[in-house]
Every structure is written in structure tokens, then in C-alpha cells.
Coordinates of C-alpha atoms (C1' of nucleotides) in Angstrom, one line a residue:
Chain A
X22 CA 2.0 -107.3 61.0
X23 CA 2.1 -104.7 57.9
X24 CA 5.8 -104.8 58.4
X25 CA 7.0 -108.1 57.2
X26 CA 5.3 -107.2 53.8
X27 CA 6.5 -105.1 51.6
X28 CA 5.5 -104.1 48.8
X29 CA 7.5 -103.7 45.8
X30 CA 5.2 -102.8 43.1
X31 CA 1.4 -102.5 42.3
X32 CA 1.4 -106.8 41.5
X33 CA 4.7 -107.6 43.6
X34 CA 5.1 -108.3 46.9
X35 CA 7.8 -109.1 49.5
X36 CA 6.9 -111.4 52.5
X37 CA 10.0 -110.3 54.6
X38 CA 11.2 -107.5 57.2
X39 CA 13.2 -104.7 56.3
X40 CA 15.7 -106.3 58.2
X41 CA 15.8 -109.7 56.5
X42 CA 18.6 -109.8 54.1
X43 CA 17.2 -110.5 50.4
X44 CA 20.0 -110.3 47.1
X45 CA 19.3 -107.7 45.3
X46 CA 19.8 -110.1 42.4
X47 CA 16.9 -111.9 43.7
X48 CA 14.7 -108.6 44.0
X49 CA 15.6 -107.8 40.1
X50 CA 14.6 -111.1 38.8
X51 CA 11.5 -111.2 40.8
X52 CA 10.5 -107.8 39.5
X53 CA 12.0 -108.7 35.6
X54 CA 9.3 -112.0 36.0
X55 CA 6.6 -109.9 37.1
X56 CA 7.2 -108.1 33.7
X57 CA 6.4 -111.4 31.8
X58 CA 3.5 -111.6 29.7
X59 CA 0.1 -112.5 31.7
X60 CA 1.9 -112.1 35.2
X61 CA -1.0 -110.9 37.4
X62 CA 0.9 -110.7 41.0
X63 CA 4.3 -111.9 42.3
X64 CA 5.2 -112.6 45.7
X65 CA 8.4 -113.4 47.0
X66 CA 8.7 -115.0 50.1
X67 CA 11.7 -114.5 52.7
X68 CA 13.9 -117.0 51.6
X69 CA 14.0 -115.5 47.6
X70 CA 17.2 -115.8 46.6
X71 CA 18.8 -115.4 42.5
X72 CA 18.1 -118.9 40.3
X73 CA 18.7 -118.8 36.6
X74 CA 17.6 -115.9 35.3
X75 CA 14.2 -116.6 37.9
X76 CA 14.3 -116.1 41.3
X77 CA 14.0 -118.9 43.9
X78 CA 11.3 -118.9 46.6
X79 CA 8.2 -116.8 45.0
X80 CA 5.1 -117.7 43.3
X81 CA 3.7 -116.2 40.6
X82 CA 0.2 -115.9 39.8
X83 CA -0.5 -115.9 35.6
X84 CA -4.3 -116.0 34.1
X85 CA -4.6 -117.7 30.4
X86 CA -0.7 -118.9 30.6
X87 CA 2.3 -121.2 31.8
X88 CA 5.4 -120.3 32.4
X89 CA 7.2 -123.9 32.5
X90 CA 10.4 -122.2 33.3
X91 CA 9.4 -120.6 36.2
X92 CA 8.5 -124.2 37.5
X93 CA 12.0 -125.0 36.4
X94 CA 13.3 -128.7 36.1
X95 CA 12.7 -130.2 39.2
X96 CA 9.2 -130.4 38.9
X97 CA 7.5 -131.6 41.9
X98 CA 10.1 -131.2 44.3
X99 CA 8.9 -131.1 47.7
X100 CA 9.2 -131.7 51.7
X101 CA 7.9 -134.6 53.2
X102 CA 7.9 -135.8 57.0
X103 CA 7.4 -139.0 58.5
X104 CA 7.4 -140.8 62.0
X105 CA 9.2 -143.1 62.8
X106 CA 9.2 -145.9 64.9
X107 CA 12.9 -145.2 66.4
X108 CA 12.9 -143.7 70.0
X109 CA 15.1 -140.6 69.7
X110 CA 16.4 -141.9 73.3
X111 CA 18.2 -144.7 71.4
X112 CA 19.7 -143.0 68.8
X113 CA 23.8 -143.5 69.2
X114 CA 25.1 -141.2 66.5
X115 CA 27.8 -143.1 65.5
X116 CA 25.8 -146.5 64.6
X117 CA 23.2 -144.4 62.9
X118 CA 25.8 -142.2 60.5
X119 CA 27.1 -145.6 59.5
X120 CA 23.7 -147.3 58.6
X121 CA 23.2 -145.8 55.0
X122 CA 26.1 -147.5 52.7
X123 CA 23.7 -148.4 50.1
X124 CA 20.5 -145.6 49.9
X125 CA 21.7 -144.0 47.1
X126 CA 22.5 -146.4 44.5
X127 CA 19.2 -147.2 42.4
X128 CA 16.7 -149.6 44.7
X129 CA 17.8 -153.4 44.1
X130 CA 15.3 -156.3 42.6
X131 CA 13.6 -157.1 45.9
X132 CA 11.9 -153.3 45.4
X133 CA 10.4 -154.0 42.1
X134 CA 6.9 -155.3 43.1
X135 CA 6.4 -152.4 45.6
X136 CA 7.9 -149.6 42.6
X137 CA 5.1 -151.3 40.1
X138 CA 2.0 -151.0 42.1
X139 CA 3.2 -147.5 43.5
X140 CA 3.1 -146.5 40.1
X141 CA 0.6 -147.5 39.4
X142 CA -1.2 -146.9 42.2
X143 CA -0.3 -143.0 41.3
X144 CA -0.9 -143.3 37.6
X145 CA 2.5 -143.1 36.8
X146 CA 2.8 -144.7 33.4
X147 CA 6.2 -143.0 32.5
X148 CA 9.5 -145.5 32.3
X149 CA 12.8 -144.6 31.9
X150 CA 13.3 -143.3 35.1
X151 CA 12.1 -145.9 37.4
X152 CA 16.3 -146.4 38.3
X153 CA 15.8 -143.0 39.9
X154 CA 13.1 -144.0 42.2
X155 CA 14.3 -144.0 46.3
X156 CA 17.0 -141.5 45.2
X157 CA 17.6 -137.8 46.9
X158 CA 19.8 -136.1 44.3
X159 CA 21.9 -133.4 44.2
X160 CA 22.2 -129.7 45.8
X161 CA 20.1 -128.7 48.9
X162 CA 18.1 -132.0 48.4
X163 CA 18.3 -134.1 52.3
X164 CA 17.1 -136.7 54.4
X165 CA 17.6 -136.2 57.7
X166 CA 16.5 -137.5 61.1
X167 CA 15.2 -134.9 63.8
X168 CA 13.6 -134.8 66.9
X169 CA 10.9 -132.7 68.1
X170 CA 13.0 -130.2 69.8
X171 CA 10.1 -127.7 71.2
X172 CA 6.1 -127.9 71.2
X173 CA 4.1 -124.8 71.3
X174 CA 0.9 -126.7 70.0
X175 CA 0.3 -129.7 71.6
X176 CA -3.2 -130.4 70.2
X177 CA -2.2 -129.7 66.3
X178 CA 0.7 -132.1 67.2
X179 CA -1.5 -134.6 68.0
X180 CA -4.0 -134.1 65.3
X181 CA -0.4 -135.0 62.9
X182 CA -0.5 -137.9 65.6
X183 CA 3.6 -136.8 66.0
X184 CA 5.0 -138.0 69.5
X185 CA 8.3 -136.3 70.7
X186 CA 9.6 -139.7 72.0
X187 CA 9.9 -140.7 68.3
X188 CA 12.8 -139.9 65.4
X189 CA 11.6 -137.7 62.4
X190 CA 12.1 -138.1 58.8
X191 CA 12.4 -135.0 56.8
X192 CA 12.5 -135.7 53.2
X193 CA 13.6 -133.3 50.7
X194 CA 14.0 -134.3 46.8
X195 CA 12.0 -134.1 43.6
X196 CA 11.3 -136.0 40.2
X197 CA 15.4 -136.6 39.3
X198 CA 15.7 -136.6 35.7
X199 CA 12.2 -136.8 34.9
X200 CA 11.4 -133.1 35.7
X201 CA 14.5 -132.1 33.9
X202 CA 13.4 -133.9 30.9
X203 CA 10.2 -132.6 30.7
X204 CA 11.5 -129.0 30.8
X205 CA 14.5 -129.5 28.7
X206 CA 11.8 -131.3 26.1
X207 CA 9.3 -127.7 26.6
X208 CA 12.3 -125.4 26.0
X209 CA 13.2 -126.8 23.0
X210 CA 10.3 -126.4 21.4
X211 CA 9.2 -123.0 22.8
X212 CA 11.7 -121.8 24.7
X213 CA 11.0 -119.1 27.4
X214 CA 7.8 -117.5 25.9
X215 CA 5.4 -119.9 27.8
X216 CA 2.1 -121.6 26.5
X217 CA -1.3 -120.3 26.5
X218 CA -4.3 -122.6 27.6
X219 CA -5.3 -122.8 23.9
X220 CA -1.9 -123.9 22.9
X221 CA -1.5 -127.6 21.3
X222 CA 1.4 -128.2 23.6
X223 CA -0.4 -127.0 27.2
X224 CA -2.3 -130.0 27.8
X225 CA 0.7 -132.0 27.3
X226 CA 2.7 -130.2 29.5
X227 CA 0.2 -129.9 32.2
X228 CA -0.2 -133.9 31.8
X229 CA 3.5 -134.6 32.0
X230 CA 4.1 -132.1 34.7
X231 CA 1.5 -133.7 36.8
X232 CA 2.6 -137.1 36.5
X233 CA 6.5 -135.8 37.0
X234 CA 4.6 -134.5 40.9
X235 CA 3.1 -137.6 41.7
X236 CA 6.5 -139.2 40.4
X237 CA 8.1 -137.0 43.1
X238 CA 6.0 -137.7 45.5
X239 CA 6.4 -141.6 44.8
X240 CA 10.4 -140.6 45.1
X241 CA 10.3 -139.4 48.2
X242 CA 7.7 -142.0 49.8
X243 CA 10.8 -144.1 48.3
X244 CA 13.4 -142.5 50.0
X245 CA 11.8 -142.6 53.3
X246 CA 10.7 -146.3 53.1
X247 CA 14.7 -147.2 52.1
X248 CA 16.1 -145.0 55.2
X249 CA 13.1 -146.5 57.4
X250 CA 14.7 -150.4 56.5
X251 CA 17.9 -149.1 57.0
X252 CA 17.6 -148.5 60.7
X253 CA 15.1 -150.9 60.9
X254 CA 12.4 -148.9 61.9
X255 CA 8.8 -148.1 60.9
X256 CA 7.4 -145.2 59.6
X257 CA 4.4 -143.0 58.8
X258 CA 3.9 -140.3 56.7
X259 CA 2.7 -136.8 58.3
X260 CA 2.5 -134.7 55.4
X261 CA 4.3 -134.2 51.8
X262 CA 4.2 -131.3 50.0
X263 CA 5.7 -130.1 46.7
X264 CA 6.6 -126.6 46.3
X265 CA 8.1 -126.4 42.8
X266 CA 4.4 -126.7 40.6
X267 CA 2.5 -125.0 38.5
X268 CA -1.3 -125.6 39.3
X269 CA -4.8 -124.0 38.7
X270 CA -6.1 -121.5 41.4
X271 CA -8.9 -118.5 41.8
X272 CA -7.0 -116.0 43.5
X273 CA -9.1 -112.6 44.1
X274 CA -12.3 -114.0 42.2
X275 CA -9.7 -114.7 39.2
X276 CA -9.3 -117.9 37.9
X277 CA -5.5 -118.7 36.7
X278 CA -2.0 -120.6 37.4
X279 CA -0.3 -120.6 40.3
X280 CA 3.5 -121.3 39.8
X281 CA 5.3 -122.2 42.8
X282 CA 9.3 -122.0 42.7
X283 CA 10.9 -122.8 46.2
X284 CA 7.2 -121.9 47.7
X285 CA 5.6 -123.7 49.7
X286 CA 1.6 -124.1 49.7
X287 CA -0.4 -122.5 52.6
X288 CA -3.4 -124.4 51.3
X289 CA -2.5 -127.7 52.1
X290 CA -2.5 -127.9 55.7
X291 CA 0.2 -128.0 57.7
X292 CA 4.1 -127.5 56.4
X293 CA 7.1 -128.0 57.6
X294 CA 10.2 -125.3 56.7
X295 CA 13.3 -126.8 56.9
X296 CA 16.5 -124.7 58.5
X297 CA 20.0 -125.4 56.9
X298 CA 21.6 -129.1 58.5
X299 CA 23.0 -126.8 61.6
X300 CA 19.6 -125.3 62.3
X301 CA 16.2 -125.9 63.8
X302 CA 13.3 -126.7 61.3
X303 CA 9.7 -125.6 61.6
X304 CA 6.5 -127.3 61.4
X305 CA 4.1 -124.7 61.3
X306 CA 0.1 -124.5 60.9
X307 CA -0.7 -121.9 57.8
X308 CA -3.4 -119.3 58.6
X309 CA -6.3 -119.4 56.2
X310 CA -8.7 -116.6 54.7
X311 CA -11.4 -118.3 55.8
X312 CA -10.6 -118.4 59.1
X313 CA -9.8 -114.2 59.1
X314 CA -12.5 -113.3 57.5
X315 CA -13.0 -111.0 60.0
X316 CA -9.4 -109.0 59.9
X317 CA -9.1 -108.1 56.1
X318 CA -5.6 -106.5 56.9
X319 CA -4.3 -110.7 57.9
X320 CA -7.3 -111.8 54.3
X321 CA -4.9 -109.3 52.0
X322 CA -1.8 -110.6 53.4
X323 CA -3.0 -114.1 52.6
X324 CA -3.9 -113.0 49.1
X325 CA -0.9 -110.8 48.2
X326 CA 1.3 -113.8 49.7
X327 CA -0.5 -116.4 46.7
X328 CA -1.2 -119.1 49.2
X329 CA 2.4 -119.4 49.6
X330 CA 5.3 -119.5 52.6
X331 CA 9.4 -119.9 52.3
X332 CA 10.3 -123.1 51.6
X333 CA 13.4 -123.3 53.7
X334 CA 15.6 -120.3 55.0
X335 CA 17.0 -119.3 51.9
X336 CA 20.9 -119.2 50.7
X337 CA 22.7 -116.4 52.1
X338 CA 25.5 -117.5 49.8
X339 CA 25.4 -118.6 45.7
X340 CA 26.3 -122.6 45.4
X341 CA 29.9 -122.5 44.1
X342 CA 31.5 -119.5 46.6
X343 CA 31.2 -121.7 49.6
X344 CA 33.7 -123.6 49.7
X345 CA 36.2 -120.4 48.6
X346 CA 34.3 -118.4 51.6
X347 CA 34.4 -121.5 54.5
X348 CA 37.6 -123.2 53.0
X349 CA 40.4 -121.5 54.7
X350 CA 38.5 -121.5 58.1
X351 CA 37.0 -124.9 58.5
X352 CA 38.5 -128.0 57.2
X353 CA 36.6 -130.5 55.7
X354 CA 36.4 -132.8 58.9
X355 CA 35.2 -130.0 60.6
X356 CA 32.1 -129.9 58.5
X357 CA 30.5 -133.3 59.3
X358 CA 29.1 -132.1 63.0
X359 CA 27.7 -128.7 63.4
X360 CA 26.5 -126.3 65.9
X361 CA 23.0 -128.4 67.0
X362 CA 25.5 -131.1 67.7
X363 CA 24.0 -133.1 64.9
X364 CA 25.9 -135.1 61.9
X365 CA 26.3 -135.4 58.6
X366 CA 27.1 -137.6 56.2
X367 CA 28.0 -135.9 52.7
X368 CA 30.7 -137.7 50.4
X369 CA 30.9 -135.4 47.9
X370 CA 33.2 -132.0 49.1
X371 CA 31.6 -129.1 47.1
X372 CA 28.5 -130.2 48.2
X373 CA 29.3 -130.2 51.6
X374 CA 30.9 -126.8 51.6
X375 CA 28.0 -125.6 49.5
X376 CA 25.0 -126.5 52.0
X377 CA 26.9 -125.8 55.2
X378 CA 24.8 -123.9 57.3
X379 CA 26.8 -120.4 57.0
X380 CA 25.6 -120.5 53.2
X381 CA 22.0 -119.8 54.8
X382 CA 19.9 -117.9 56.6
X383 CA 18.5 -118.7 59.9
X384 CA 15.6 -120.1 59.9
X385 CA 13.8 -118.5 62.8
X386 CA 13.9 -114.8 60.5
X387 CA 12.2 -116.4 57.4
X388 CA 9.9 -118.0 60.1
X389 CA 9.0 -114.8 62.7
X390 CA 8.5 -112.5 59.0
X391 CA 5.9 -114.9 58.0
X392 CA 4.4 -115.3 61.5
X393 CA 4.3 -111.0 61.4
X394 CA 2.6 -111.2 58.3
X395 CA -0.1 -113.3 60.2
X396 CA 0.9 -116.4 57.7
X397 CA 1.3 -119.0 59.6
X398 CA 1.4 -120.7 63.5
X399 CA 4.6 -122.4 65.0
X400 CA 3.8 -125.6 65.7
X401 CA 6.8 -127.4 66.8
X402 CA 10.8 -127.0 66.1
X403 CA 12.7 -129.5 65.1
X404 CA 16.3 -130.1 65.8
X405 CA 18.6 -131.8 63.4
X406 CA 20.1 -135.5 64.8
X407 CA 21.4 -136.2 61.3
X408 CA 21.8 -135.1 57.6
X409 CA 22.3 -137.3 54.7
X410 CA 23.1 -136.3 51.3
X411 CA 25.2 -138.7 49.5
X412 CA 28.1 -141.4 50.4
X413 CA 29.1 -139.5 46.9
X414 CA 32.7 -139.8 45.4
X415 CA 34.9 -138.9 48.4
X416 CA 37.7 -138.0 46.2
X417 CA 35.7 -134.9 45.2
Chain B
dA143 C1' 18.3 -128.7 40.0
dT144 C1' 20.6 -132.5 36.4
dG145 C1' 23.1 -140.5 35.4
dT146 C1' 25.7 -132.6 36.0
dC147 C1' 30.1 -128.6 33.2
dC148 C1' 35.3 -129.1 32.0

DNA sequence: ATGTCC
């Protein structure tokens, strides 16, 4: 179990196998944060990989300050599942890829009485960037149908009340604009150097970047609701979890801030981990303290991890080498099926060279490194049946 | 990541 964590310094640690690949980029700029004024601990989970000057995929674990910037702009982002009412024994592939003309243009008129009392059902006062609202994004955000591919625990699928007979919604997108906003707005004003708890501008921040989480939460209750009428199906919502936050936590006795970036909570029940669109995804049950209290080897893991798991299986390869590195090999028509037999509908070409699944990890290492570490429990795998990211500008 | 950088 000790294997899968290594550790890197005194206050940093690795959740990953010697074997797993890691950048050493990513290693460096997990180390360089850790150097940051108030950092207690670090912990970098097996999908780390190099973000803007901060790594992707770790938490970090500060006492008396913020670091907005480790949050970075798309606050709130986050994974959420849902059931549908769609038998995955009716799915015909071709009718469903051509179902979603319209999901990404901002929701029409007939949406605005439900985007109202959403808000405000959430508290979200903000406007501005209601036009947003229903809409996936950009990059590695998804939504894509799955089916439950393999159980191997029945009774905490049926505690989610998920039935393998039905389709699955995975969900992956954050707060849009909003986030960015809010941390372009922060920068200005104080750049990189973060703000103590007894700054003038901490509350605010912590009030915006709240509202900018329930605002991506509301955005991806949105999206699944939009892709739900598409195929004319209903849905319910099994979990949602964001895994770009900053939010209060009493790690080790200590009370402090608990930055998530690309890290998914372990202290919010179950998760799922997403594999690239030609691989399996996981749900998996996180293993808590409480309930190891008696194996203090599996209690330090827990602690030295920051509550945290991978939030996906990492990028192998940086966004913008893809399409040089697949290009010459695979032509774009070649990229809209992959391995799992599953589709994809992506309109816009750099994007659809950038997420193909060669630019990732497998999922199954980031996934048997944090079972070693005695993180989590498979639950179920989940197989890919089709991946939407954007009609997008085909002339791209 | 971003009503995205040229």
C-alpha cells in the first residue's frame, strides 16, 4: 500500500506508483507551490500533470491564506453523473450522435423560468452570465453517455439507486466565464501573492468564489437536463462534485484551506473518475479515516492525500502537440469512433486531436495507485457509448 | 480553462 505514495518532501506528497508516468514539469511546479507562503502540505495525485505555472491534479493545504490562483479560473468545475431513463439496449449510435444540433448554443426563452428559480433556488444573484448556463465549454470539458460496463459492488450501486439497464450521464464543465472573471478581477488587484483571512478582499473572494461553485453546479444540472430533452429521456442526478475549490478544512487537528486543482474530494461520498472518451471511467467509493481508525498506516495515507483522489487519468500529452503527434497517423475521420467502440461528436479539430485518448493516461493506473494507497473502492466501470464536446466550427 | 491568442 506504502508504494503508491511517495513522498517527495517533508509537506509533499505523491499519490502514484513508481511506475506511473508523472512530467517532471508537473513534479517541479508541485514542489515550487509547496514553497508558497503558508503552504502546510501538498499532495499530488496520479493524474498531476504541468498547468500554468501550477500543477494540475493536487491539493494544497494553506492555514491563515488563499491562494486564488491555485483554484485557477474555472472555479467550480466539477463531474456530475446522472441516470437516465434511456435503456442502453436501445441506444442506435447513429440516431443518438445526431440528436444534439442545438446543446450548445445559449438555452432558448422557454428555459427562462426554470434558469430564474434555479438561481435562485442556489442564491445565485450574479447576472451577466446567465447566457452561459446549459453550456459545456472548451478543453477536456464532456458530456457523454455510458453504460455500466462492470459491477464489483452491487449494494453501493444500489444505495446510488444506478441500474445497469439504464444510459449514464457524465457531466464535466465548470462556471464558463464567471470563474474566469472572478480570478482575472483577483489578479488584477493582487496578483499571485494570495489573501490572508484578515485581508479586506478575502471575504469577497470567498463570497464570489462560492457563488461561482453553486453557479457550476447549476451549469451542469443545466447541461444534463438539455441533453436529457434531447433524447427525450428522464434523468436523475447520482452525485456532482466540483474539484477545482478552495474551501475550509481541519486537516491534522489544524484548521485551514483546502485548494483543490483537478482533485477530486474524498469527503463527499462517492466519485466518479473519468477515463479519456476511448476509456473506461470509474465510480469508486472513497475510504474514510473514520472508518480505519484502526490501520493508521491506510489514516496517514488519507491525511497526506488532503481528502483528495485524481480527477480523471491525467494528460500524458500538453494540449497543443496533439494534433502534431496523432496527425500524420490518424486522420481526422478516424478520430470520431475509438477503441471502446464508442462515438464522438467534436466539431472543432484541435480539440478533437487534443482530447483523443493517446493524449492520456489510462485510467485503470491512476485508479489501482489510489486503490494501493487504500483511497478508495471500485464500485463500477463505466464504458463510453458517446462523447460530446461541441458541434464547434467544423472549418477549424 | 476562457463569448479564447494571432
Amino acid at each position: 500500500m506504502g508504494k503508491s505514495v511517495q513522498k517527495i518532501s517533508e509537506h509533499v506528497s505523491l499519490i502514484a506508483s513508481k511506475n506511473t508516468w508523472i512530467e517532471g514539469l508537473a513534479i517541479q511546479q508541485l514542489i515550487k507551490t509547496s514553497e508558497l507562503n503558508g503552504m502546510q502540505r501538498v499532495a499530488g495525485m496520479p493524474d498531476l500533470h504541468p498547468g500554468r505555472g501550477y500543477p494540475i491534479g493536487a491539493a494544497f493545504f494553506t492555514t491563515n491564506k488563499i491562494y486564488p490562483a491555485l483554484v485557477g479560473n474555472d472555479i467550480g468545475c466539477g463531474m456530475s453523473l446522472w441516470q437516465t431513463s434511456a435503456k442502453v439496449s436501445k441506444v442506435n449510435l447513429d440516431k443518438l450522435a445526431k440528436k444534439f444540433e442545438h446543446v450548445e448554443l445559449p438555452l432558448d426563452d422557454s428555459w427562462l423560468a426554470i434558469i430564474q428559480s434555479r438561481k435562485a433556488a442556489k442564491n445565485i444573484t450574479v447576472n451577466g452570465h446567465d447566457r452561459t448556463l446549459g453550456t459545456i465549454g472548451g478543453g477536456n470539458h464532456f458530456a457523454e453517455f455510458q453504460a455500466i460496463d462492470e459491477i464489483y459492488n452491487q449494494a453501493a450501486l444500489d444505495e446510488l439507486g444506478l441500474n445497469k439497464k439504464h444510459l449514464q450521464l457524465l457531466v464535466h464543465s465548470g462556471s464558463r466565464g464567471l470563474g474566469q472573471s472572478i480570478l482575472v478581477d483577483h489578479i488584477a488587484k493582487y496578483n499571485h501573492d494570495g489573501l490572508c483571512e484578515s485581508d479586506l478582499g478575502f471575504n469577497d473572494y470567498m463570497n464570489k468564489h462560492d457563488e461561482a461553485v453553486r453557479f457550476a453546479e447549476l451549469n451542469r444540472e443545466l447541461i444534463a437536463m438539455r441533453f436529457l430533452e434531447a433524447i427525450r429521456a428522464n434523468g436523475e442526478c447520482s452525485l456532482d462534485i466540483n474539484h477545482n475549490l478552495v474551501s475550509p478544512k481541519n486537516i491534522d487537528g489544524c484548521d485551514g484551506w483546502l485548494h483543490r486543482k483537478g482533485a477530486t474530494p474524498s469527503d463527499k461520498g462517492y466519485v466518479v473518475i473519468p477515463g479519456s472518451r476511448g476509456d473506461y471511467s470509474y465510480l469508486v467509493k472513497p475510504i474514510l479515516a473514520e472508518l480505519n481508525d484502526d490501520n493508521s498506516a491506510m489514516l496517514e495515507n488519507i491525511n497526506t492525500s488532503l481528502f483528495s483522489l485524481a480527477h480523471g487519468a491525467g494528460r500524458k500529452w500538453q494540449r497543443g502537440e496533439c494534433h502534431g503527434r496523432l496527425g500524420h497517423k490518424y486522420k481526422r475521420e478516424d478520430l470520431y469512433r475509438t477503441a471502446l467502440g464508442s462515438r464522438v461528436v467534436c466539431g472543432n479539430k484541435e480539440l478533437l486531436y487534443d482530447e483523443a485518448p493517446q493524449a492520456y493516461k489510462k485510467c485503470e493506473t491512476v485508479i489501482s495507485d489510489m486503490v494501493d494507497a487504500g483511497l478508495i473502492e471500485v464500485v463500477a466501470k463505466l464504458s463510453p457509448i458517446l462523447t460530446f464536446k461541441t458541434n464547434g466550427d467544423c472549418s477549424s
